[in-house]
Coordinates of C-alpha atoms in Angstrom, one line a residue:
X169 CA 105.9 107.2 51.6
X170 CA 102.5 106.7 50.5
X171 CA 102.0 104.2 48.1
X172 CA 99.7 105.1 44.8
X173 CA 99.2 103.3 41.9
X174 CA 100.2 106.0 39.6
X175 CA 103.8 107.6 40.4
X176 CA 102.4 110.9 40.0
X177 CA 100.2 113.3 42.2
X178 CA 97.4 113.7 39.8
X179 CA 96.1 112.7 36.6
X180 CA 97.0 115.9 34.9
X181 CA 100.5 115.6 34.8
X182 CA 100.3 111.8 34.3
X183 CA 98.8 112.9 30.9
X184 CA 101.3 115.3 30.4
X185 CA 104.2 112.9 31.3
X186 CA 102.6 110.7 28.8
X187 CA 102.4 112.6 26.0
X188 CA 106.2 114.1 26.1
X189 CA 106.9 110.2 26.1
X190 CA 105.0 109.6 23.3
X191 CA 107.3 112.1 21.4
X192 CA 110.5 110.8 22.5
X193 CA 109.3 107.0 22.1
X194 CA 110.0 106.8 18.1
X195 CA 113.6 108.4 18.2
X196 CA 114.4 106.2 21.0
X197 CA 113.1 103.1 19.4
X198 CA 115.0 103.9 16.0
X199 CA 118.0 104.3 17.9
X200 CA 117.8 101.4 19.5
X201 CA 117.5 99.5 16.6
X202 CA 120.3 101.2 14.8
X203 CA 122.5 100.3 17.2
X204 CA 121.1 96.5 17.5
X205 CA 121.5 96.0 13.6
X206 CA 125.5 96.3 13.7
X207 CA 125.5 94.0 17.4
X208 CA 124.9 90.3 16.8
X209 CA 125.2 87.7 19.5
X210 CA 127.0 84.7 20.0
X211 CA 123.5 82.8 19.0
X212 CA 122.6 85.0 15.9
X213 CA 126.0 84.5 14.7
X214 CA 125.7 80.6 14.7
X215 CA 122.3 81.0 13.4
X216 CA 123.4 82.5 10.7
X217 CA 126.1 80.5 9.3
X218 CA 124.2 78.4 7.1
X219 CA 123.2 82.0 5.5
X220 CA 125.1 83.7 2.4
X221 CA 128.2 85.3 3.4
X222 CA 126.9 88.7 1.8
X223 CA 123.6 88.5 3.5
X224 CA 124.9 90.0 6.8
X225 CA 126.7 93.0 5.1
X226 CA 123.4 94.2 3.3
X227 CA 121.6 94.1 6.5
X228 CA 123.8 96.1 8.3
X229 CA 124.2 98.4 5.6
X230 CA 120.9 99.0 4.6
X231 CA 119.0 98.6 8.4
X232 CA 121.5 101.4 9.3
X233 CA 120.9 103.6 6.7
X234 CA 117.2 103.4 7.1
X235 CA 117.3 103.7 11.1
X236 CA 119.3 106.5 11.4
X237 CA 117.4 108.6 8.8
X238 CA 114.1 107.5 10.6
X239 CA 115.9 108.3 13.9
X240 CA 117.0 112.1 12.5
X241 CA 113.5 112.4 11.5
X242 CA 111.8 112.0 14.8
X243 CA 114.5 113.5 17.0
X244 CA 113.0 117.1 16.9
X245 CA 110.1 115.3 18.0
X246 CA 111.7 114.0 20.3
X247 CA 113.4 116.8 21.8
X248 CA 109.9 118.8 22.3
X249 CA 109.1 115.8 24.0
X250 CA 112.2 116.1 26.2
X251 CA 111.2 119.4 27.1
X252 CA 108.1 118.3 28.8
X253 CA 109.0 115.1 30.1
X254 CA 112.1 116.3 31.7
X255 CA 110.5 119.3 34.5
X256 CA 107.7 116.5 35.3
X257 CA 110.4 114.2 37.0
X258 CA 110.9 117.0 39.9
X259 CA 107.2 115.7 40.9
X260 CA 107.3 112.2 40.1
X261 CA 107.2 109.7 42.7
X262 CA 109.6 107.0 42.7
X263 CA 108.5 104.1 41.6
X264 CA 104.8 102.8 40.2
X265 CA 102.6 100.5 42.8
X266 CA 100.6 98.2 41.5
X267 CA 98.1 96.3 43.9
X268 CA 96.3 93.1 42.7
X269 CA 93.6 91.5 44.8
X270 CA 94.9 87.4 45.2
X271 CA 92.4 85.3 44.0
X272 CA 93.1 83.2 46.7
X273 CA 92.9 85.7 49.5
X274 CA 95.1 83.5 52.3
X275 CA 98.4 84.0 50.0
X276 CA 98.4 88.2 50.8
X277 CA 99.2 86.7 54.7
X278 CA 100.9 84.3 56.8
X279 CA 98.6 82.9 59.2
X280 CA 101.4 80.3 60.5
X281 CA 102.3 82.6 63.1
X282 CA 98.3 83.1 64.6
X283 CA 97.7 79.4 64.6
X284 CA 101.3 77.8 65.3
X285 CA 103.4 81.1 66.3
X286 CA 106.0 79.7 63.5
X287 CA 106.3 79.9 59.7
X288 CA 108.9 80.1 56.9
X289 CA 109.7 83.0 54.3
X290 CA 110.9 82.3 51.1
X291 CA 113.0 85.2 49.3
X292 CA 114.4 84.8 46.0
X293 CA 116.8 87.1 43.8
X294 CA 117.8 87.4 40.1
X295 CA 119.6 90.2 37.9
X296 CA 117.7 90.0 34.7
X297 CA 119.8 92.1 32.2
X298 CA 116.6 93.5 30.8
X299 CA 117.9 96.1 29.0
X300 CA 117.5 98.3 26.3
X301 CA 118.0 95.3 23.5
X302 CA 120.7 97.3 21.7
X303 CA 122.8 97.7 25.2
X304 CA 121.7 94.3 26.4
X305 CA 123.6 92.6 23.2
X306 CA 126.8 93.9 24.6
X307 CA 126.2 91.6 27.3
X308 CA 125.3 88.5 24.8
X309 CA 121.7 89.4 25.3
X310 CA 118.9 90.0 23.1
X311 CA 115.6 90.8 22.5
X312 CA 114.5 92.1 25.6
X313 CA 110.4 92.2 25.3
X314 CA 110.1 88.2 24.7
X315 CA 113.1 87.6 27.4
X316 CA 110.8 89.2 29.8
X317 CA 107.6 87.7 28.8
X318 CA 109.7 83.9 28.7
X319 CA 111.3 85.4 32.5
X320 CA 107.9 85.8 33.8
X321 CA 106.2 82.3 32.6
X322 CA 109.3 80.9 34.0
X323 CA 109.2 82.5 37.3
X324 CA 105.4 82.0 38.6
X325 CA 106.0 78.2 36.6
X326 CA 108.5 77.5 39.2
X327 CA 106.8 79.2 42.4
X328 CA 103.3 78.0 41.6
X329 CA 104.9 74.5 42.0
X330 CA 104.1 71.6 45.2
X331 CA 106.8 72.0 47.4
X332 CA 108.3 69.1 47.5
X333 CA 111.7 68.4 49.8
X334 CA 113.6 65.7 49.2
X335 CA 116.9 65.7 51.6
X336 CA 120.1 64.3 50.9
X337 CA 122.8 64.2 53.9
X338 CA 126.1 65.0 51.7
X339 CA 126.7 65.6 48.5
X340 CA 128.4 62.5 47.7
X341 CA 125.2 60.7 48.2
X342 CA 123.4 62.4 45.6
X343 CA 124.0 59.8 42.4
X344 CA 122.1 57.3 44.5
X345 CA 118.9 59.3 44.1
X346 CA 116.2 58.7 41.7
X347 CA 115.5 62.3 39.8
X348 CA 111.9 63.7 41.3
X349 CA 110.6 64.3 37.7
X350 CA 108.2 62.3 37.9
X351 CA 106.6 64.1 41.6
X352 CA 107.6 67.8 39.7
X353 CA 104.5 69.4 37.5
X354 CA 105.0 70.2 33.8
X355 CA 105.8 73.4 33.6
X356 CA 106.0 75.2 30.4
X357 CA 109.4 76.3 29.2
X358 CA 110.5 78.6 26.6
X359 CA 112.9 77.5 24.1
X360 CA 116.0 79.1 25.7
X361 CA 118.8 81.2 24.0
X362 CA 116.6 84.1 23.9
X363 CA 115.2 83.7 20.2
X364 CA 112.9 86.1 18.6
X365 CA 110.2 83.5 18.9
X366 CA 111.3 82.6 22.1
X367 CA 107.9 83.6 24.0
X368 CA 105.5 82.0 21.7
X369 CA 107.4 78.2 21.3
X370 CA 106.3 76.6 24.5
X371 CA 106.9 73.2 25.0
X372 CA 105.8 71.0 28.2
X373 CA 109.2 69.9 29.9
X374 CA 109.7 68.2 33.4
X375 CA 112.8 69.4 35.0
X376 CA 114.9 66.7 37.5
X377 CA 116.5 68.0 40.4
X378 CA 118.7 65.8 42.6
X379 CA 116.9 67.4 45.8
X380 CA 118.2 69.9 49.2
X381 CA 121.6 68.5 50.2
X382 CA 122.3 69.3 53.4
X383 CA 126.0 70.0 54.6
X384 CA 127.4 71.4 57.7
X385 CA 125.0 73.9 59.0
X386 CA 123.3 74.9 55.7
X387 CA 120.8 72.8 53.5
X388 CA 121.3 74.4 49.8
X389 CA 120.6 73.1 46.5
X390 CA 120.9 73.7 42.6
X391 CA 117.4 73.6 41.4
X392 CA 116.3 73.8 38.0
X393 CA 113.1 75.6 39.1
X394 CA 112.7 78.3 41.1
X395 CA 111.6 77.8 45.1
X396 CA 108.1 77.1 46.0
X397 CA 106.3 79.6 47.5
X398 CA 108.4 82.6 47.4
X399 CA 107.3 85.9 49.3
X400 CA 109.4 88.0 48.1
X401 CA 111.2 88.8 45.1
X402 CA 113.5 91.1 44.0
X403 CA 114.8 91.8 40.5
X404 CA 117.7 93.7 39.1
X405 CA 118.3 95.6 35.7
X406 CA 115.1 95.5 35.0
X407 CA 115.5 99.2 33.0
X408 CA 113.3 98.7 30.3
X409 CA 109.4 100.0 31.4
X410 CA 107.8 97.8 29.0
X411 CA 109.7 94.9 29.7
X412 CA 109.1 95.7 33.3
X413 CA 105.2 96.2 32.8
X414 CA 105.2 92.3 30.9
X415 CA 106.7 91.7 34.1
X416 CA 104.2 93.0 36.0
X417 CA 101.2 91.1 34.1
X418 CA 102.7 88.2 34.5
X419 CA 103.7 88.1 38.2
X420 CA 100.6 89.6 39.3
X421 CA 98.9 86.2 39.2
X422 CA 101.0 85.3 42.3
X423 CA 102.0 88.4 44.1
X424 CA 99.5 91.3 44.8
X425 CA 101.7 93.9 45.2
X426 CA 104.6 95.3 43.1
X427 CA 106.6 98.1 43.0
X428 CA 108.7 98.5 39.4
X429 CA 109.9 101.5 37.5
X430 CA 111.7 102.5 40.7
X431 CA 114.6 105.3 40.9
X432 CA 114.7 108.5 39.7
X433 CA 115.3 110.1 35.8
X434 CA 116.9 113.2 34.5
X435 CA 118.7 115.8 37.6
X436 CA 116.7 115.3 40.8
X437 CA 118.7 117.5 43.2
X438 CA 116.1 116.4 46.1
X439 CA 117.2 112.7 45.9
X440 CA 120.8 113.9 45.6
X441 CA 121.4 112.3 42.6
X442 CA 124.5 114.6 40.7
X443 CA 124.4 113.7 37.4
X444 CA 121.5 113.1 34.3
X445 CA 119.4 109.8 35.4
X446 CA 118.4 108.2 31.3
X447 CA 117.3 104.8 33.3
X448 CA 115.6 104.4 36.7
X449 CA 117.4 102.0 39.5
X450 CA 116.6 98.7 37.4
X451 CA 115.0 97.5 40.8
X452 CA 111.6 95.5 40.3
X453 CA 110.0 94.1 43.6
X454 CA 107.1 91.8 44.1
X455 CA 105.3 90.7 47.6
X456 CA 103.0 88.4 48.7
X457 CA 102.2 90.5 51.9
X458 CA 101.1 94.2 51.8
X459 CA 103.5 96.6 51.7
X460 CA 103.1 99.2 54.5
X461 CA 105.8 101.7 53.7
X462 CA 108.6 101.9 50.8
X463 CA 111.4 104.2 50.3
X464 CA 113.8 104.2 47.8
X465 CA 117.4 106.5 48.2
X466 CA 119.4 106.9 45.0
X467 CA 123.6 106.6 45.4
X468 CA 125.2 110.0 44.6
X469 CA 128.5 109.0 43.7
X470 CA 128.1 106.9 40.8
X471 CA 130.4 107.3 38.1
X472 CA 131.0 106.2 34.4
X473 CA 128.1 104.3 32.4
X474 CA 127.0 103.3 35.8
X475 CA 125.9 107.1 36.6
X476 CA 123.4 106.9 33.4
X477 CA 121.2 104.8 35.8
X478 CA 119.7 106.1 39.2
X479 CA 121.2 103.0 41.1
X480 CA 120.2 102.9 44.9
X481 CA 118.4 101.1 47.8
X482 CA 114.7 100.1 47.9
X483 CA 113.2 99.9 51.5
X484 CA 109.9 97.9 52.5
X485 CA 107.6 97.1 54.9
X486 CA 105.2 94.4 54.6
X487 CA 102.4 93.1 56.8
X488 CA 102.6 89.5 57.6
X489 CA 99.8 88.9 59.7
X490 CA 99.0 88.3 63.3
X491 CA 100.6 86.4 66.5
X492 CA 99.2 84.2 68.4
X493 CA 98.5 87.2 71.0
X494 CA 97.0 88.6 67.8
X495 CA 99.6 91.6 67.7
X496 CA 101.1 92.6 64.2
X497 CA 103.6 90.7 62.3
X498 CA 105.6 92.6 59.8
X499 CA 108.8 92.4 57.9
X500 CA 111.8 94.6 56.0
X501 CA 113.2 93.7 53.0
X502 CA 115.9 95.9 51.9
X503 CA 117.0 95.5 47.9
X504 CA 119.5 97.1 46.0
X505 CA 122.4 97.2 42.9
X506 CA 125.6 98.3 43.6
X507 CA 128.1 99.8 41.4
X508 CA 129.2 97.9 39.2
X509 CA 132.6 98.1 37.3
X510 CA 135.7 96.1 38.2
X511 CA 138.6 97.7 40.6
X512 CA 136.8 100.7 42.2
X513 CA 135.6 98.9 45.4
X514 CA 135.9 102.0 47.2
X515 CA 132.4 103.2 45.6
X516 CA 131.2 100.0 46.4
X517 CA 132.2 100.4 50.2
X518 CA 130.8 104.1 50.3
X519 CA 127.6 102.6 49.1
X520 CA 127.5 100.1 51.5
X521 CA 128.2 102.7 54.0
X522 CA 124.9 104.6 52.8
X523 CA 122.6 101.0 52.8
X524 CA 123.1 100.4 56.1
X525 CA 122.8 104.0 57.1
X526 CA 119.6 103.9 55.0
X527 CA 118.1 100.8 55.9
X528 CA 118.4 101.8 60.0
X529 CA 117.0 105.2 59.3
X530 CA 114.1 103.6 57.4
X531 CA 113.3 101.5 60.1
X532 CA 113.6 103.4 62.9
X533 CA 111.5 106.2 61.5
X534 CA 108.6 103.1 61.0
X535 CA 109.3 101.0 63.5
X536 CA 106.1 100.9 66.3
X537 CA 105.8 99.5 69.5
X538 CA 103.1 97.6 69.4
X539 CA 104.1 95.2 66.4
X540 CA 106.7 92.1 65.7
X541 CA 109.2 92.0 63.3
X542 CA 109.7 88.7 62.2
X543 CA 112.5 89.1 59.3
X544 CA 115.2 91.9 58.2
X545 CA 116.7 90.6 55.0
X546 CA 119.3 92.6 52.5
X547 CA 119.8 91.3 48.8
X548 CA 120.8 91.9 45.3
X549 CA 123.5 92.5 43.1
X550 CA 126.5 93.8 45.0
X551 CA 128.9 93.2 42.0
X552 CA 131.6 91.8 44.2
X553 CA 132.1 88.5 45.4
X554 CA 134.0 86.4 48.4
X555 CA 136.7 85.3 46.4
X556 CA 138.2 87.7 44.0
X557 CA 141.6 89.9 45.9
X558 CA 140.3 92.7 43.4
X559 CA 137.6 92.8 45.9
X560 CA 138.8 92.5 49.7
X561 CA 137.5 95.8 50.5
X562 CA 134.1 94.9 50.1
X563 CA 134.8 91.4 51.3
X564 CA 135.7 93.2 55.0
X565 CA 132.7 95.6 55.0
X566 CA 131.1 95.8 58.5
X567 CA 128.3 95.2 56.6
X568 CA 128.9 91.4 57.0
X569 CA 128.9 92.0 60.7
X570 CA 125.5 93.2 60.9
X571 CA 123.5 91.2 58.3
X572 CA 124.4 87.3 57.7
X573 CA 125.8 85.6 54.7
X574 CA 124.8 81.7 54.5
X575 CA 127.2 81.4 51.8
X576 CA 130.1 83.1 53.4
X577 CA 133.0 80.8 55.6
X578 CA 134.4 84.4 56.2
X579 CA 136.2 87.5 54.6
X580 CA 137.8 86.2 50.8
X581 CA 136.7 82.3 52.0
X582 CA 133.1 80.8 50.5
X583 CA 131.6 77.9 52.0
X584 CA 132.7 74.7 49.7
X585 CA 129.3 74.1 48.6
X586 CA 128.4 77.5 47.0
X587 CA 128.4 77.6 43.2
X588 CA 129.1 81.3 41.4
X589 CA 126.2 83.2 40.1
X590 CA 127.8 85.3 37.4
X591 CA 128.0 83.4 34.2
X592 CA 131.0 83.9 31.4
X593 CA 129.1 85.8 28.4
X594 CA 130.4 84.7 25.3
X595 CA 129.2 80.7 26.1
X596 CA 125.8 81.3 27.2
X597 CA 123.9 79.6 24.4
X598 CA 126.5 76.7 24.7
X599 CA 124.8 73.2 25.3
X600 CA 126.1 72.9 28.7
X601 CA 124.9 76.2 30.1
X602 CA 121.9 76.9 27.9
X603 CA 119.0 75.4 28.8
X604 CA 117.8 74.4 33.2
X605 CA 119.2 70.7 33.2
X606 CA 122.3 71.3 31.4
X607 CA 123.3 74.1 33.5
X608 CA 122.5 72.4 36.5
X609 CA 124.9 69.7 35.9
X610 CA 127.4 72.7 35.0
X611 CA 127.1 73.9 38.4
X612 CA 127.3 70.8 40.2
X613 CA 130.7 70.0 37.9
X614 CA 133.6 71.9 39.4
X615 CA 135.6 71.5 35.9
X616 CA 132.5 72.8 34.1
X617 CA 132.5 75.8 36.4
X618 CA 135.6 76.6 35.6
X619 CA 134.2 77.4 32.0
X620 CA 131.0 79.2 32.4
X621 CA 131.3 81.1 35.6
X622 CA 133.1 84.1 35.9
X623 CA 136.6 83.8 37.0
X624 CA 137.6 86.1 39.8
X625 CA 139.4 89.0 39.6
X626 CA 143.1 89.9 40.5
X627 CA 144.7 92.6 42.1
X628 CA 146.2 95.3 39.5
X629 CA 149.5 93.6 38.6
X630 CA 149.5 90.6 40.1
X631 CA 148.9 87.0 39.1
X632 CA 145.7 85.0 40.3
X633 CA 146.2 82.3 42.1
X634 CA 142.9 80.2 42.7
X635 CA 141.9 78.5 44.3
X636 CA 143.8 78.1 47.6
X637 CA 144.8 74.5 48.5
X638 CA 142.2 71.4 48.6
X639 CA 139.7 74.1 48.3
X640 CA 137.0 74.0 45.6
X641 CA 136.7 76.1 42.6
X642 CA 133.7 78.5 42.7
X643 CA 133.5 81.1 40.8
X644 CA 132.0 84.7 41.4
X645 CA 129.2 84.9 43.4
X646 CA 127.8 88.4 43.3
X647 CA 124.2 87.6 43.9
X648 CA 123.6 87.9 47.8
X649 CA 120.3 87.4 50.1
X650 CA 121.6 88.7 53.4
X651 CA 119.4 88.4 57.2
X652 CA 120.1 89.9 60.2
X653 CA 118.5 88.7 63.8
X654 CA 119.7 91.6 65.8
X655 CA 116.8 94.1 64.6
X656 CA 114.2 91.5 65.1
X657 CA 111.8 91.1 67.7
X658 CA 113.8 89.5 70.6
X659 CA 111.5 86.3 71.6
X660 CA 111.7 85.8 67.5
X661 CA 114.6 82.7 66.6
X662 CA 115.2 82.2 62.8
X663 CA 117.2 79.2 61.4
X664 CA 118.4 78.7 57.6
X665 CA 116.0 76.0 55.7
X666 CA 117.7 76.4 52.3
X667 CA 119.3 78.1 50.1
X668 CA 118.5 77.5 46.4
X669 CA 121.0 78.2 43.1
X670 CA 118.6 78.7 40.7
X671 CA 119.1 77.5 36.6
X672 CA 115.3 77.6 35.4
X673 CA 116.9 80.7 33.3
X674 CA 119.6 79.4 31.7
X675 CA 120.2 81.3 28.3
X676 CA 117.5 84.1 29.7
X677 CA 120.0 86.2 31.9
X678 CA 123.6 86.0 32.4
X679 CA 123.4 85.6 36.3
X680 CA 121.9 82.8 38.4
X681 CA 119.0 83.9 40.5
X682 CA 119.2 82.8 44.2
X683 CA 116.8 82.0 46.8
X684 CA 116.9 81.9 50.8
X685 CA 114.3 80.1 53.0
X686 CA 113.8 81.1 56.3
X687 CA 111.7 79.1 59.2
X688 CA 111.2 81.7 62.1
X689 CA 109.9 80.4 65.8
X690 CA 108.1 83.0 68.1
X691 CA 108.0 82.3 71.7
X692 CA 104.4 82.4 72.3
X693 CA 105.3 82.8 76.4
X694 CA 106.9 85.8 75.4
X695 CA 105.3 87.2 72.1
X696 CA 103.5 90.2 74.2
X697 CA 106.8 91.7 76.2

């Protein structure tokens, strides 16, 4: 698909789209904030109890009654708007490009692989809950704008960094280490917990970190900043369009192209979608290298709250550069969110089912002789993990045959160094988890773990036991950065040089973002077969 800036075919009905949005803005907005009045979370409600005990009442009482008048005084606005936003979706594209010109122009390619015929690739991967702030308070969450603007700072505050690696040969080894503080830059942080003033109290913090621990075959590591460097990053839940658009500002100082606002919206019988889409796929991607094709497919068998949102698979293909025979370099990256609630694997598995039919029929169709490809990767939030028997199922998907999982020992069995990315809602402002240091130390505490992270989930009637004997407690890890090396250019060999558990967003999102970094060698005898 052709990439435009706008996501649709002219001007004309740009305008259009935007004024129907203009009327249903307002009606939204007050409903949004009806809702959020009555929902308070965990943090508001300690805030608040050095308040009067009738203070609360009369703000719910009378914020109610004022938003819903307000919002049954705009919805006929609304609803004309409706009626010209909803036909324009038939010809809207699906998502919105935007392309930024890199200040420094050698970031937009990788010129490792001309000079040396080698290189790494850094992906990284983070669910961001950015809601609606009414609908993100039922997951503990609010005030979506500055949460954005706070994920943002964080984000490019943690890529922009030196990247500095400082290797530890097993974990037990690791209280021996200075922290590297004092070789990290100062990097400004929010005040975490997600406060309404949240984006504007910055204050200059330097994060430890106890430095890539290396263990079996994989070096990983819990870092309270995200990975140097990244390429590639893909973001889920990111529904809101304005938070996604802060989003967008932000990142575009370090990558210079994004796609956001991807998916579809109300009945798009084209992108077989069967039921009403009121929120796009949540899927926000930005890249370092140009992207040469996208495609985005949207599941048809969603069902529940999870149909309201056009959840499905994002498809690139970026241009990396030049070999040493001075023949193109490209990659795929592959991004989606799978359905997401508890004890209906099967939808997960038929959605697997389409991804990788997807992802092969994207790539064939794009595929050209005369080029390299140097990386396939597959992440994102599959909403299952490798240790929960609600989930074997998913856990056995051929999926895992095709694409590799650094994390995974094998079907229902995690590696005994992986840490679970979904945290436990209700104790996300608590000291331990809520701001990048404290989590960290959570993570790397198995009997902390087993208060914050998600426990997994058992079978219908039956008792949980975990973990299995001398094996560590993890957690659910539904965050996953897959690779594969069988669609790759044959003379191409990639190795794992970390994988990264990231906390820099502790009290910000109620997952932990991951990272992958891959070093790929081409044989330069054989780069022109």
């Amino acid at each position: 698909m052709a990439l435009q800036a706008s996501a649709f075919p002219n001007g004309f009905v740009a305008g259009i789209h935007a004024v129907g949005w203009a009327f249903i803005v307002p009606c939204f907005w007050f409903l949004d904030r009806l809702i959020a009045v009555c929902k308070s979370t965990t943090l508001e409600q300690s805030q608040r109890l050095e308040q009067e005990c009738y203070l609360r009442p009369l703000e719910v009482f009378f914020g109610s009654i004022t938003f819903f008048i307000l919002f049954l005084a705009t919805a006929p606005f609304a609803f004309l708007g409706f009626l010209l936003w909803a036909p324009l979706q038939a010809c809207r594209r699906p998502f919105s490009y935007h392309r930024e010109m890199p200040f420094l122009p050698e970031k937009a390619t990788n010129k490792g692989f001309e000079l040396t015929g080698k290189a790494s690739f850094v992906f990284a991967s983070a669910n961001l809950c950015l809601l609606p702030d009414s609908l993100a308070r039922f997951n503990n969450l609010a005030n979506t704008q500055h949460r954005a603007t706070a994920i943002g700072q964080c984000i490019v505050g943690g890529i922009s960094r030196p990247n500095i690696r400082i290797l530890v040969d097993s974990p037990s080894s690791c209280g021996t280490l200075s922290p590297s503080s004092s070789i990290l830059p100062t990097v400004n942080s929010p005040t975490y917990g997600a406060t309404q003033d949240q984006s504007s109290q910055q204050n200059p913090q330097a994060f430890s970190s106890q430095g890539l621990r290396q263990q079996n075959d994989v070096p990983w590591e819990i870092s309270p900043l995200f990975p140097a460097n990244v390429d590639i990053l893909c973001l889920e839940e990111v529904f809101d369009k304005r938070a996604a658009r802060k989003l967008t500002n932000i990142l575009k100082l370090e990558f210079g192209h994004i796609l956001y606002d991807i998916g579809v919206y109300a009945c798009q019988p084209p992108c077989r979608c069967s039921s009403f889409k009121f929120f796009n796929s949540g899927l926000f991607l930005a890249s370092r290298f140009p992207v040469l094709e996208a495609q985005y497919h949207c599941f048809p068998n969603s069902r529940g709250e999870d149909a309201l949102a056009a959840k499905g698979l994002l498809s690139v293909k970026v241009l990396i550069g030049q070999n040493q025979k001075q023949k193109r370099v490209v990659g795929y990256f592959n991004c989606t969110h799978l359905h997401a609630p508890e004890g209906e694997g099967e939808i997960r598995c038929i959605q697997l089912n389409m991804v990788t039919k997807w992802i092969a029929e994207f790539q064939a169709a794009h595929k050209l002789p005369d080029e390299d490809v140097v990386f396939d990767v597959l992440c994102g939030d599959f909403n299952f993990d490798n240790c929960s028997p609600d989930d074997c199922q998913e856990q056995n998907h051929s999926v895992f045959e095709e694409y590799k999982d650094p994390c995974r020992a094998g079907p229902g069995k995690e590696k005994p160094w992986v840490t679970g990315t979904l945290l436990e809602q209700p104790t996300l402002y608590e000291e331990d988890v809520n701001t990048p240091e404290n989590l960290q130390r959570t993570l790397e505490s198995e009997d902390l773990r087993k208060r914050y992270i998600a426990r997994p989930v058992p079978k219908a009637d039956s008792p949980l036991v975990y973990p299995e004997t001398d094996q560590p407690w993890i957690g659910r890890r539904i965050d996953y950065i897959l690779y594969r090396e069988s669609s790759i250019s044959k003379q191409c060999r990639t190795e794992i040089e970390e994988v990264t558990f990231v906390t820099q967003l502790a009290g910000l999102t109620d997952h932990i973002p991951v990272g992958l970094k891959l070093n790929v060698v081409m044989d330069s005898d054989s780069a022109d077969e």
